[in-house]
Amino acid sequence: MRLVTRFLALCALTLVVACDKAPEPPPVRGGPALWQVQRGALTGWLFGTIHVLPKGVAWDTPAIREAMGRADRLVLEAADLQDEQKTLALFEQMGRSPNLPPLEARVPEGEKAPLLKAIGDGGTSSQLLSGYESWAAAMLLSAASQQGLGVSQDDGVEPVLIATFKKAGKPIEGLETVERQFGAFDTLPEPAQARLLVQTVHEAKDMKALYDRILTAWTKGDMDAIAREDQIGEQPDPVVEEAILVARNRDWVKAIEPMKGRPFIAVGAGHLTGRENLIDLLKARGFTVTRVQ
């Protein structure tokens, strides 16, 4: 599974505001996946998002606009997702520790040269990244590797959703906090963090091809294609997968269960495939989840 790339693109916030020449956006055929979710006093929608996009992706189809219009509130992964100042402050606070060893000393001998190459290719430095815990260095390295993709979180789905619901005077809520998102990484044992760092280096080699495949699948609503990315390359570290995907999905189901009304729930599409994904967990709790796009 391309866990770090999938997390940054599909599963949570990203720390990169990209530059460089943007790719041509793929045509939207059918549109991104959208489900209706029903149980008891709740009749809402579940939308799988992508957090970083090139300019010009026309993803807000009539079905999505209709669902947003009928919804009584927006529910994001974290309501404070777009507070960049708070997010960066928390990342610095949680991601740094004193007296850390050099980054290259935290990986096996055979991974040191690839790590240093990925650092150089990303335009950053080992000295800079060595001030961060391994999970935070992995996120920064992955973000640096995305710099050449011509994508930005400013062009992602969440800013459009937030602006739309704010304009309509509808409240915006979160399933968790940014602290919880970073905490999923920060509480990983160091061996798991080091494995995450190594996997990030491996993913950096074909970042563009991977992102292009994910973007094409997402615009078509092809969840099977997104799920197939999990089978490509290295298998995920079960400790990391449990912490940053599965455990959070379980927490989100607990947050959704007491909801009533018509929420428009928007989470990274990567949470809607794979082991114990959010859709399967909701169905197991008695929710009816129906694909509408």
PDB file of C-alpha atoms in Angstrom:
ATOM      1  CA  MET A   1       0.000   0.000   0.000  1.00  0.00           C
ATOM      2  CA  ARG A   2       1.236   3.481  -0.836  1.00  0.00           C
ATOM      3  CA  LEU A   3       0.323   4.583   2.660  1.00  0.00           C
ATOM      4  CA  VAL A   4       1.979   7.987   3.019  1.00  0.00           C
ATOM      5  CA  THR A   5       1.015   9.219  -0.434  1.00  0.00           C
ATOM      6  CA  ARG A   6      -2.512   7.900   0.001  1.00  0.00           C
ATOM      7  CA  PHE A   7      -2.759   9.590   3.386  1.00  0.00           C
ATOM      8  CA  LEU A   8      -1.577  12.960   2.124  1.00  0.00           C
ATOM      9  CA  ALA A   9      -3.660  12.888  -1.049  1.00  0.00           C
ATOM     10  CA  LEU A  10      -6.790  11.116   0.115  1.00  0.00           C
ATOM     11  CA  CYS A  11      -6.861  10.739   3.872  1.00  0.00           C
ATOM     12  CA  ALA A  12      -5.959  13.931   5.670  1.00  0.00           C
ATOM     13  CA  LEU A  13      -4.446  17.350   5.565  1.00  0.00           C
ATOM     14  CA  THR A  14      -1.323  18.050   3.560  1.00  0.00           C
ATOM     15  CA  LEU A  15       1.573  20.319   4.413  1.00  0.00           C
ATOM     16  CA  VAL A  16       2.397  21.303   0.834  1.00  0.00           C
ATOM     17  CA  VAL A  17       1.136  24.238  -1.168  1.00  0.00           C
ATOM     18  CA  ALA A  18       2.428  23.271  -4.537  1.00  0.00           C
ATOM     19  CA  CYS A  19       3.946  25.174  -7.345  1.00  0.00           C
ATOM     20  CA  ASP A  20       5.526  24.287 -10.647  1.00  0.00           C
ATOM     21  CA  LYS A  21       3.555  23.641 -13.791  1.00  0.00           C
ATOM     22  CA  ALA A  22       0.159  22.135 -13.105  1.00  0.00           C
ATOM     23  CA  PRO A  23      -0.868  19.015 -15.018  1.00  0.00           C
ATOM     24  CA  GLU A  24      -3.875  19.003 -17.290  1.00  0.00           C
ATOM     25  CA  PRO A  25      -6.833  17.940 -15.127  1.00  0.00           C
ATOM     26  CA  PRO A  26      -8.465  14.722 -16.265  1.00  0.00           C
ATOM     27  CA  PRO A  27     -12.035  14.948 -17.554  1.00  0.00           C
ATOM     28  CA  VAL A  28     -14.673  14.140 -14.946  1.00  0.00           C
ATOM     29  CA  ARG A  29     -16.591  11.089 -16.119  1.00  0.00           C
ATOM     30  CA  GLY A  30     -19.383  10.205 -13.738  1.00  0.00           C
ATOM     31  CA  GLY A  31     -17.854  12.236 -10.935  1.00  0.00           C
ATOM     32  CA  PRO A  32     -16.289  11.335  -7.590  1.00  0.00           C
ATOM     33  CA  ALA A  33     -18.006   8.738  -5.430  1.00  0.00           C
ATOM     34  CA  LEU A  34     -20.973   9.848  -3.314  1.00  0.00           C
ATOM     35  CA  TRP A  35     -23.161   7.762  -1.016  1.00  0.00           C
ATOM     36  CA  GLN A  36     -26.365   8.368   0.916  1.00  0.00           C
ATOM     37  CA  VAL A  37     -26.232   7.232   4.548  1.00  0.00           C
ATOM     38  CA  GLN A  38     -29.409   6.462   6.495  1.00  0.00           C
ATOM     39  CA  ARG A  39     -30.295   5.206   9.944  1.00  0.00           C
ATOM     40  CA  GLY A  40     -33.044   6.340  12.265  1.00  0.00           C
ATOM     41  CA  ALA A  41     -33.252  10.137  12.319  1.00  0.00           C
ATOM     42  CA  LEU A  42     -30.209  10.537  10.067  1.00  0.00           C
ATOM     43  CA  THR A  43     -30.397  10.855   6.287  1.00  0.00           C
ATOM     44  CA  GLY A  44     -27.100  12.268   5.119  1.00  0.00           C
ATOM     45  CA  TRP A  45     -24.373  11.895   2.533  1.00  0.00           C
ATOM     46  CA  LEU A  46     -20.841  10.514   2.548  1.00  0.00           C
ATOM     47  CA  PHE A  47     -18.403  12.005   0.050  1.00  0.00           C
ATOM     48  CA  GLY A  48     -14.884  10.757  -0.637  1.00  0.00           C
ATOM     49  CA  THR A  49     -12.574  13.719  -1.170  1.00  0.00           C
ATOM     50  CA  ILE A  50      -9.069  14.322  -2.438  1.00  0.00           C
ATOM     51  CA  HIS A  51      -7.128  16.951  -0.529  1.00  0.00           C
ATOM     52  CA  VAL A  52      -4.733  18.241  -3.160  1.00  0.00           C
ATOM     53  CA  LEU A  53      -5.740  18.957  -6.762  1.00  0.00           C
ATOM     54  CA  PRO A  54      -4.500  20.737  -9.858  1.00  0.00           C
ATOM     55  CA  LYS A  55      -6.498  23.752 -10.953  1.00  0.00           C
ATOM     56  CA  GLY A  56      -9.550  23.223 -13.090  1.00  0.00           C
ATOM     57  CA  VAL A  57     -10.914  19.875 -11.888  1.00  0.00           C
ATOM     58  CA  ALA A  58     -14.700  20.192 -12.237  1.00  0.00           C
ATOM     59  CA  TRP A  59     -15.623  17.683  -9.551  1.00  0.00           C
ATOM     60  CA  ASP A  60     -18.806  19.327  -8.188  1.00  0.00           C
ATOM     61  CA  THR A  61     -21.351  17.478 -10.319  1.00  0.00           C
ATOM     62  CA  PRO A  62     -25.122  18.134 -10.170  1.00  0.00           C
ATOM     63  CA  ALA A  63     -25.554  15.205  -7.764  1.00  0.00           C
ATOM     64  CA  ILE A  64     -22.953  16.623  -5.381  1.00  0.00           C
ATOM     65  CA  ARG A  65     -24.377  20.140  -5.596  1.00  0.00           C
ATOM     66  CA  GLU A  66     -27.870  18.797  -4.909  1.00  0.00           C
ATOM     67  CA  ALA A  67     -26.654  16.889  -1.857  1.00  0.00           C
ATOM     68  CA  MET A  68     -24.853  19.978  -0.527  1.00  0.00           C
ATOM     69  CA  GLY A  69     -27.998  22.032  -1.055  1.00  0.00           C
ATOM     70  CA  ARG A  70     -30.181  19.560   0.822  1.00  0.00           C
ATOM     71  CA  ALA A  71     -27.698  19.053   3.673  1.00  0.00           C
ATOM     72  CA  ASP A  72     -28.151  20.960   6.918  1.00  0.00           C
ATOM     73  CA  ARG A  73     -24.422  21.007   7.824  1.00  0.00           C
ATOM     74  CA  LEU A  74     -20.963  20.044   6.662  1.00  0.00           C
ATOM     75  CA  VAL A  75     -18.937  17.473   8.610  1.00  0.00           C
ATOM     76  CA  LEU A  76     -15.223  17.291   7.754  1.00  0.00           C
ATOM     77  CA  GLU A  77     -12.475  15.101   9.147  1.00  0.00           C
ATOM     78  CA  ALA A  78     -11.528  18.092  11.301  1.00  0.00           C
ATOM     79  CA  ALA A  79     -13.465  21.356  11.459  1.00  0.00           C
ATOM     80  CA  ASP A  80     -10.226  23.313  11.909  1.00  0.00           C
ATOM     81  CA  LEU A  81      -8.635  21.636   8.887  1.00  0.00           C
ATOM     82  CA  GLN A  82      -8.184  24.910   7.011  1.00  0.00           C
ATOM     83  CA  ASP A  83      -6.648  26.869   9.904  1.00  0.00           C
ATOM     84  CA  GLU A  84      -3.161  26.836   8.436  1.00  0.00           C
ATOM     85  CA  GLN A  85      -1.535  28.793  11.258  1.00  0.00           C
ATOM     86  CA  LYS A  86      -2.907  26.443  13.914  1.00  0.00           C
ATOM     87  CA  THR A  87      -2.044  23.361  11.867  1.00  0.00           C
ATOM     88  CA  LEU A  88       1.569  24.373  11.316  1.00  0.00           C
ATOM     89  CA  ALA A  89       1.975  25.393  14.959  1.00  0.00           C
ATOM     90  CA  LEU A  90       0.682  22.008  16.101  1.00  0.00           C
ATOM     91  CA  PHE A  91       2.921  20.210  13.638  1.00  0.00           C
ATOM     92  CA  GLU A  92       5.970  22.045  14.944  1.00  0.00           C
ATOM     93  CA  GLN A  93       4.949  21.416  18.534  1.00  0.00           C
ATOM     94  CA  MET A  94       4.196  17.719  18.137  1.00  0.00           C
ATOM     95  CA  GLY A  95       6.700  16.872  15.414  1.00  0.00           C
ATOM     96  CA  ARG A  96       9.887  18.174  17.016  1.00  0.00           C
ATOM     97  CA  SER A  97      11.914  16.703  19.862  1.00  0.00           C
ATOM     98  CA  PRO A  98      15.329  17.659  21.252  1.00  0.00           C
ATOM     99  CA  ASN A  99      18.523  15.656  20.752  1.00  0.00           C
ATOM    100  CA  LEU A 100      17.296  13.501  17.899  1.00  0.00           C
ATOM    101  CA  PRO A 101      19.850  11.488  15.908  1.00  0.00           C
ATOM    102  CA  PRO A 102      20.489  12.423  12.269  1.00  0.00           C
ATOM    103  CA  LEU A 103      17.695  11.235  10.011  1.00  0.00           C
ATOM    104  CA  GLU A 104      19.949   8.879   8.041  1.00  0.00           C
ATOM    105  CA  ALA A 105      20.960   7.189  11.306  1.00  0.00           C
ATOM    106  CA  ARG A 106      17.346   6.105  11.869  1.00  0.00           C
ATOM    107  CA  VAL A 107      17.073   3.863   8.814  1.00  0.00           C
ATOM    108  CA  PRO A 108      18.855   0.599   7.869  1.00  0.00           C
ATOM    109  CA  GLU A 109      22.258   0.950   6.218  1.00  0.00           C
ATOM    110  CA  GLY A 110      20.904   0.026   2.785  1.00  0.00           C
ATOM    111  CA  GLU A 111      18.278   2.774   2.953  1.00  0.00           C
ATOM    112  CA  LYS A 112      20.637   5.644   3.795  1.00  0.00           C
ATOM    113  CA  ALA A 113      21.656   6.481   0.220  1.00  0.00           C
ATOM    114  CA  PRO A 114      18.053   6.377  -1.129  1.00  0.00           C
ATOM    115  CA  LEU A 115      16.950   8.560   1.798  1.00  0.00           C
ATOM    116  CA  LEU A 116      19.607  11.182   1.113  1.00  0.00           C
ATOM    117  CA  LYS A 117      18.739  11.146  -2.591  1.00  0.00           C
ATOM    118  CA  ALA A 118      15.028  11.639  -1.858  1.00  0.00           C
ATOM    119  CA  ILE A 119      15.911  14.500   0.482  1.00  0.00           C
ATOM    120  CA  GLY A 120      18.036  16.165  -2.196  1.00  0.00           C
ATOM    121  CA  ASP A 121      15.452  15.588  -4.931  1.00  0.00           C
ATOM    122  CA  GLY A 122      12.815  17.183  -2.706  1.00  0.00           C
ATOM    123  CA  GLY A 123      14.897  20.315  -2.287  1.00  0.00           C
ATOM    124  CA  THR A 124      15.285  19.991   1.460  1.00  0.00           C
ATOM    125  CA  SER A 125      18.190  18.901   3.697  1.00  0.00           C
ATOM    126  CA  SER A 126      19.012  16.193   6.183  1.00  0.00           C
ATOM    127  CA  GLN A 127      20.018  18.848   8.716  1.00  0.00           C
ATOM    128  CA  LEU A 128      16.566  20.432   8.548  1.00  0.00           C
ATOM    129  CA  LEU A 129      14.621  17.169   8.670  1.00  0.00           C
ATOM    130  CA  SER A 130      16.752  15.736  11.478  1.00  0.00           C
ATOM    131  CA  GLY A 131      15.148  18.175  13.889  1.00  0.00           C
ATOM    132  CA  TYR A 132      11.842  16.344  13.449  1.00  0.00           C
ATOM    133  CA  GLU A 133      10.639  13.016  14.750  1.00  0.00           C
ATOM    134  CA  SER A 134      10.662  10.342  12.068  1.00  0.00           C
ATOM    135  CA  TRP A 135       6.900  10.508  11.376  1.00  0.00           C
ATOM    136  CA  ALA A 136       7.049  14.288  10.891  1.00  0.00           C
ATOM    137  CA  ALA A 137      10.151  14.037   8.703  1.00  0.00           C
ATOM    138  CA  ALA A 138       8.303  11.445   6.585  1.00  0.00           C
ATOM    139  CA  MET A 139       5.375  13.819   6.095  1.00  0.00           C
ATOM    140  CA  LEU A 140       7.654  16.714   5.173  1.00  0.00           C
ATOM    141  CA  LEU A 141       9.637  14.532   2.780  1.00  0.00           C
ATOM    142  CA  SER A 142       6.451  13.300   1.100  1.00  0.00           C
ATOM    143  CA  ALA A 143       5.176  16.871   0.858  1.00  0.00           C
ATOM    144  CA  ALA A 144       8.479  17.975  -0.698  1.00  0.00           C
ATOM    145  CA  SER A 145       8.198  15.145  -3.209  1.00  0.00           C
ATOM    146  CA  GLN A 146       4.773  16.482  -4.220  1.00  0.00           C
ATOM    147  CA  GLN A 147       6.139  19.925  -5.037  1.00  0.00           C
ATOM    148  CA  GLY A 148       6.629  19.051  -8.689  1.00  0.00           C
ATOM    149  CA  LEU A 149       3.085  17.739  -9.163  1.00  0.00           C
ATOM    150  CA  GLY A 150       1.503  21.153  -9.663  1.00  0.00           C
ATOM    151  CA  VAL A 151      -1.199  20.493  -7.080  1.00  0.00           C
ATOM    152  CA  SER A 152      -2.348  22.440  -4.038  1.00  0.00           C
ATOM    153  CA  GLN A 153      -4.610  22.024  -1.056  1.00  0.00           C
ATOM    154  CA  ASP A 154      -6.001  25.455  -1.997  1.00  0.00           C
ATOM    155  CA  ASP A 155      -7.456  23.765  -5.094  1.00  0.00           C
ATOM    156  CA  GLY A 156      -8.600  20.703  -3.151  1.00  0.00           C
ATOM    157  CA  VAL A 157     -12.153  19.790  -2.287  1.00  0.00           C
ATOM    158  CA  GLU A 158     -12.368  21.075   1.286  1.00  0.00           C
ATOM    159  CA  PRO A 159     -11.974  24.818   0.564  1.00  0.00           C
ATOM    160  CA  VAL A 160     -14.877  24.633  -1.921  1.00  0.00           C
ATOM    161  CA  LEU A 161     -17.062  22.747   0.536  1.00  0.00           C
ATOM    162  CA  ILE A 162     -16.273  25.173   3.344  1.00  0.00           C
ATOM    163  CA  ALA A 163     -16.984  28.227   1.183  1.00  0.00           C
ATOM    164  CA  THR A 164     -20.260  26.738  -0.067  1.00  0.00           C
ATOM    165  CA  PHE A 165     -21.598  25.897   3.382  1.00  0.00           C
ATOM    166  CA  LYS A 166     -20.426  29.189   4.882  1.00  0.00           C
ATOM    167  CA  LYS A 167     -22.189  31.118   2.119  1.00  0.00           C
ATOM    168  CA  ALA A 168     -25.374  29.157   2.846  1.00  0.00           C
ATOM    169  CA  GLY A 169     -25.057  29.929   6.567  1.00  0.00           C
ATOM    170  CA  LYS A 170     -24.803  26.259   7.480  1.00  0.00           C
ATOM    171  CA  PRO A 171     -22.599  25.036  10.340  1.00  0.00           C
ATOM    172  CA  ILE A 172     -19.322  23.170   9.834  1.00  0.00           C
ATOM    173  CA  GLU A 173     -18.316  20.391  12.215  1.00  0.00           C
ATOM    174  CA  GLY A 174     -15.511  17.849  12.488  1.00  0.00           C
ATOM    175  CA  LEU A 175     -15.233  14.134  13.234  1.00  0.00           C
ATOM    176  CA  GLU A 176     -11.946  14.751  15.027  1.00  0.00           C
ATOM    177  CA  THR A 177      -9.376  17.482  15.614  1.00  0.00           C
ATOM    178  CA  VAL A 178      -6.089  18.270  13.890  1.00  0.00           C
ATOM    179  CA  GLU A 179      -4.417  17.235  17.143  1.00  0.00           C
ATOM    180  CA  ARG A 180      -5.992  13.788  16.728  1.00  0.00           C
ATOM    181  CA  GLN A 181      -4.715  13.556  13.159  1.00  0.00           C
ATOM    182  CA  PHE A 182      -1.131  14.330  14.120  1.00  0.00           C
ATOM    183  CA  GLY A 183      -1.490  12.286  17.284  1.00  0.00           C
ATOM    184  CA  ALA A 184      -2.099   9.161  15.200  1.00  0.00           C
ATOM    185  CA  PHE A 185       1.482   9.530  13.954  1.00  0.00           C
ATOM    186  CA  ASP A 186       3.038  11.018  17.065  1.00  0.00           C
ATOM    187  CA  THR A 187       2.121   8.026  19.233  1.00  0.00           C
ATOM    188  CA  LEU A 188       3.680   5.479  16.863  1.00  0.00           C
ATOM    189  CA  PRO A 189       6.683   3.642  18.347  1.00  0.00           C
ATOM    190  CA  GLU A 190       9.981   4.707  16.792  1.00  0.00           C
ATOM    191  CA  PRO A 191      10.511   1.443  14.849  1.00  0.00           C
ATOM    192  CA  ALA A 192       7.146   1.995  13.122  1.00  0.00           C
ATOM    193  CA  GLN A 193       8.030   5.630  12.446  1.00  0.00           C
ATOM    194  CA  ALA A 194      11.324   4.547  10.882  1.00  0.00           C
ATOM    195  CA  ARG A 195       9.522   2.043   8.654  1.00  0.00           C
ATOM    196  CA  LEU A 196       7.137   4.799   7.624  1.00  0.00           C
ATOM    197  CA  LEU A 197      10.103   6.981   6.707  1.00  0.00           C
ATOM    198  CA  VAL A 198      11.622   4.211   4.567  1.00  0.00           C
ATOM    199  CA  GLN A 199       8.314   3.625   2.794  1.00  0.00           C
ATOM    200  CA  THR A 200       8.054   7.349   2.096  1.00  0.00           C
ATOM    201  CA  VAL A 201      11.432   7.235   0.383  1.00  0.00           C
ATOM    202  CA  HIS A 202      10.315   4.308  -1.770  1.00  0.00           C
ATOM    203  CA  GLU A 203       7.069   6.063  -2.730  1.00  0.00           C
ATOM    204  CA  ALA A 204       8.904   9.232  -3.758  1.00  0.00           C
ATOM    205  CA  LYS A 205      10.414   7.409  -6.736  1.00  0.00           C
ATOM    206  CA  ASP A 206       7.128   7.248  -8.653  1.00  0.00           C
ATOM    207  CA  MET A 207       5.088   9.947  -6.924  1.00  0.00           C
ATOM    208  CA  LYS A 208       3.786  11.542 -10.129  1.00  0.00           C
ATOM    209  CA  ALA A 209       2.608   8.302 -11.721  1.00  0.00           C
ATOM    210  CA  LEU A 210       0.890   7.260  -8.496  1.00  0.00           C
ATOM    211  CA  TYR A 211      -0.835  10.591  -8.026  1.00  0.00           C
ATOM    212  CA  ASP A 212      -1.990  10.649 -11.650  1.00  0.00           C
ATOM    213  CA  ARG A 213      -3.566   7.215 -11.245  1.00  0.00           C
ATOM    214  CA  ILE A 214      -5.289   8.208  -8.014  1.00  0.00           C
ATOM    215  CA  LEU A 215      -6.599  11.442  -9.523  1.00  0.00           C
ATOM    216  CA  THR A 216      -7.962   9.706 -12.625  1.00  0.00           C
ATOM    217  CA  ALA A 217      -9.679   7.041 -10.517  1.00  0.00           C
ATOM    218  CA  TRP A 218     -11.123   9.620  -8.133  1.00  0.00           C
ATOM    219  CA  THR A 219     -12.623  11.805 -10.866  1.00  0.00           C
ATOM    220  CA  LYS A 220     -14.376   8.733 -12.283  1.00  0.00           C
ATOM    221  CA  GLY A 221     -15.561   7.520  -8.898  1.00  0.00           C
ATOM    222  CA  ASP A 222     -13.604   4.307  -9.488  1.00  0.00           C
ATOM    223  CA  MET A 223     -13.172   3.093  -5.922  1.00  0.00           C
ATOM    224  CA  ASP A 224     -11.979  -0.300  -7.128  1.00  0.00           C
ATOM    225  CA  ALA A 225      -9.020   1.363  -8.848  1.00  0.00           C
ATOM    226  CA  ILE A 226      -8.211   3.311  -5.686  1.00  0.00           C
ATOM    227  CA  ALA A 227      -8.416   0.098  -3.678  1.00  0.00           C
ATOM    228  CA  ARG A 228      -6.064  -1.639  -6.122  1.00  0.00           C
ATOM    229  CA  GLU A 229      -3.358   0.874  -5.258  1.00  0.00           C
ATOM    230  CA  ASP A 230      -3.277  -0.811  -1.851  1.00  0.00           C
ATOM    231  CA  GLN A 231      -2.010  -3.965  -3.519  1.00  0.00           C
ATOM    232  CA  ILE A 232       0.806  -2.262  -5.435  1.00  0.00           C
ATOM    233  CA  GLY A 233       4.267  -2.170  -3.946  1.00  0.00           C
ATOM    234  CA  GLU A 234       5.068  -2.796  -0.308  1.00  0.00           C
ATOM    235  CA  GLN A 235       2.488  -4.077   2.102  1.00  0.00           C
ATOM    236  CA  PRO A 236       1.649  -1.611   4.866  1.00  0.00           C
ATOM    237  CA  ASP A 237       3.144  -1.793   8.290  1.00  0.00           C
ATOM    238  CA  PRO A 238       0.175  -3.107  10.327  1.00  0.00           C
ATOM    239  CA  VAL A 239       1.041  -0.850  13.263  1.00  0.00           C
ATOM    240  CA  VAL A 240       0.981   2.243  11.031  1.00  0.00           C
ATOM    241  CA  GLU A 241      -2.154   1.172   9.150  1.00  0.00           C
ATOM    242  CA  GLU A 242      -3.984   0.544  12.407  1.00  0.00           C
ATOM    243  CA  ALA A 243      -3.024   3.926  13.861  1.00  0.00           C
ATOM    244  CA  ILE A 244      -3.585   6.291  10.953  1.00  0.00           C
ATOM    245  CA  LEU A 245      -6.453   4.601   9.114  1.00  0.00           C
ATOM    246  CA  VAL A 246      -8.332   1.855  10.934  1.00  0.00           C
ATOM    247  CA  ALA A 247      -8.436   3.291  14.465  1.00  0.00           C
ATOM    248  CA  ARG A 248      -9.550   6.656  13.148  1.00  0.00           C
ATOM    249  CA  ASN A 249     -12.295   5.030  11.068  1.00  0.00           C
ATOM    250  CA  ARG A 250     -13.595   3.342  14.208  1.00  0.00           C
ATOM    251  CA  ASP A 251     -13.568   6.656  16.060  1.00  0.00           C
ATOM    252  CA  TRP A 252     -15.433   8.336  13.204  1.00  0.00           C
ATOM    253  CA  VAL A 253     -18.213   5.739  13.301  1.00  0.00           C
ATOM    254  CA  LYS A 254     -18.673   6.531  16.990  1.00  0.00           C
ATOM    255  CA  ALA A 255     -18.937  10.228  16.107  1.00  0.00           C
ATOM    256  CA  ILE A 256     -21.470   9.575  13.326  1.00  0.00           C
ATOM    257  CA  GLU A 257     -23.711   7.205  15.305  1.00  0.00           C
ATOM    258  CA  PRO A 258     -25.502   9.854  17.421  1.00  0.00           C
ATOM    259  CA  MET A 259     -25.975  12.245  14.481  1.00  0.00           C
ATOM    260  CA  LYS A 260     -29.406  13.279  13.313  1.00  0.00           C
ATOM    261  CA  GLY A 261     -30.611  15.393  10.428  1.00  0.00           C
ATOM    262  CA  ARG A 262     -28.927  15.736   7.054  1.00  0.00           C
ATOM    263  CA  PRO A 263     -25.128  15.988   7.406  1.00  0.00           C
ATOM    264  CA  PHE A 264     -22.851  16.129   4.366  1.00  0.00           C
ATOM    265  CA  ILE A 265     -19.884  14.098   5.603  1.00  0.00           C
ATOM    266  CA  ALA A 266     -16.695  14.604   3.599  1.00  0.00           C
ATOM    267  CA  VAL A 267     -13.616  12.481   4.342  1.00  0.00           C
ATOM    268  CA  GLY A 268     -10.603  11.430   2.324  1.00  0.00           C
ATOM    269  CA  ALA A 269     -11.567   8.766  -0.208  1.00  0.00           C
ATOM    270  CA  GLY A 270      -8.773   6.563   1.123  1.00  0.00           C
ATOM    271  CA  HIS A 271     -10.862   5.983   4.249  1.00  0.00           C
ATOM    272  CA  LEU A 272     -13.616   4.428   2.128  1.00  0.00           C
ATOM    273  CA  THR A 273     -11.599   1.449   0.852  1.00  0.00           C
ATOM    274  CA  GLY A 274      -9.472  -1.217   2.442  1.00  0.00           C
ATOM    275  CA  ARG A 275      -9.599  -3.031   5.759  1.00  0.00           C
ATOM    276  CA  GLU A 276     -12.276  -1.787   8.154  1.00  0.00           C
ATOM    277  CA  ASN A 277     -13.097   1.136   5.908  1.00  0.00           C
ATOM    278  CA  LEU A 278     -15.688   3.653   7.018  1.00  0.00           C
ATOM    279  CA  ILE A 279     -18.465   2.332   4.763  1.00  0.00           C
ATOM    280  CA  ASP A 280     -18.129  -1.247   5.987  1.00  0.00           C
ATOM    281  CA  LEU A 281     -18.012  -0.094   9.605  1.00  0.00           C
ATOM    282  CA  LEU A 282     -21.160   1.995   9.171  1.00  0.00           C
ATOM    283  CA  LYS A 283     -22.997  -0.927   7.576  1.00  0.00           C
ATOM    284  CA  ALA A 284     -21.950  -3.127  10.491  1.00  0.00           C
ATOM    285  CA  ARG A 285     -23.602  -0.616  12.843  1.00  0.00           C
ATOM    286  CA  GLY A 286     -26.905  -0.821  10.990  1.00  0.00           C
ATOM    287  CA  PHE A 287     -26.569   2.119   8.609  1.00  0.00           C
ATOM    288  CA  THR A 288     -27.874   1.799   5.063  1.00  0.00           C
ATOM    289  CA  VAL A 289     -25.170   3.096   2.743  1.00  0.00           C
ATOM    290  CA  THR A 290     -26.271   3.541  -0.887  1.00  0.00           C
ATOM    291  CA  ARG A 291     -24.052   4.668  -3.751  1.00  0.00           C
ATOM    292  CA  VAL A 292     -25.753   7.605  -5.514  1.00  0.00           C
ATOM    293  CA  GLN A 293     -22.869   8.650  -7.782  1.00  0.00           C
TER     294      GLN A 293
END
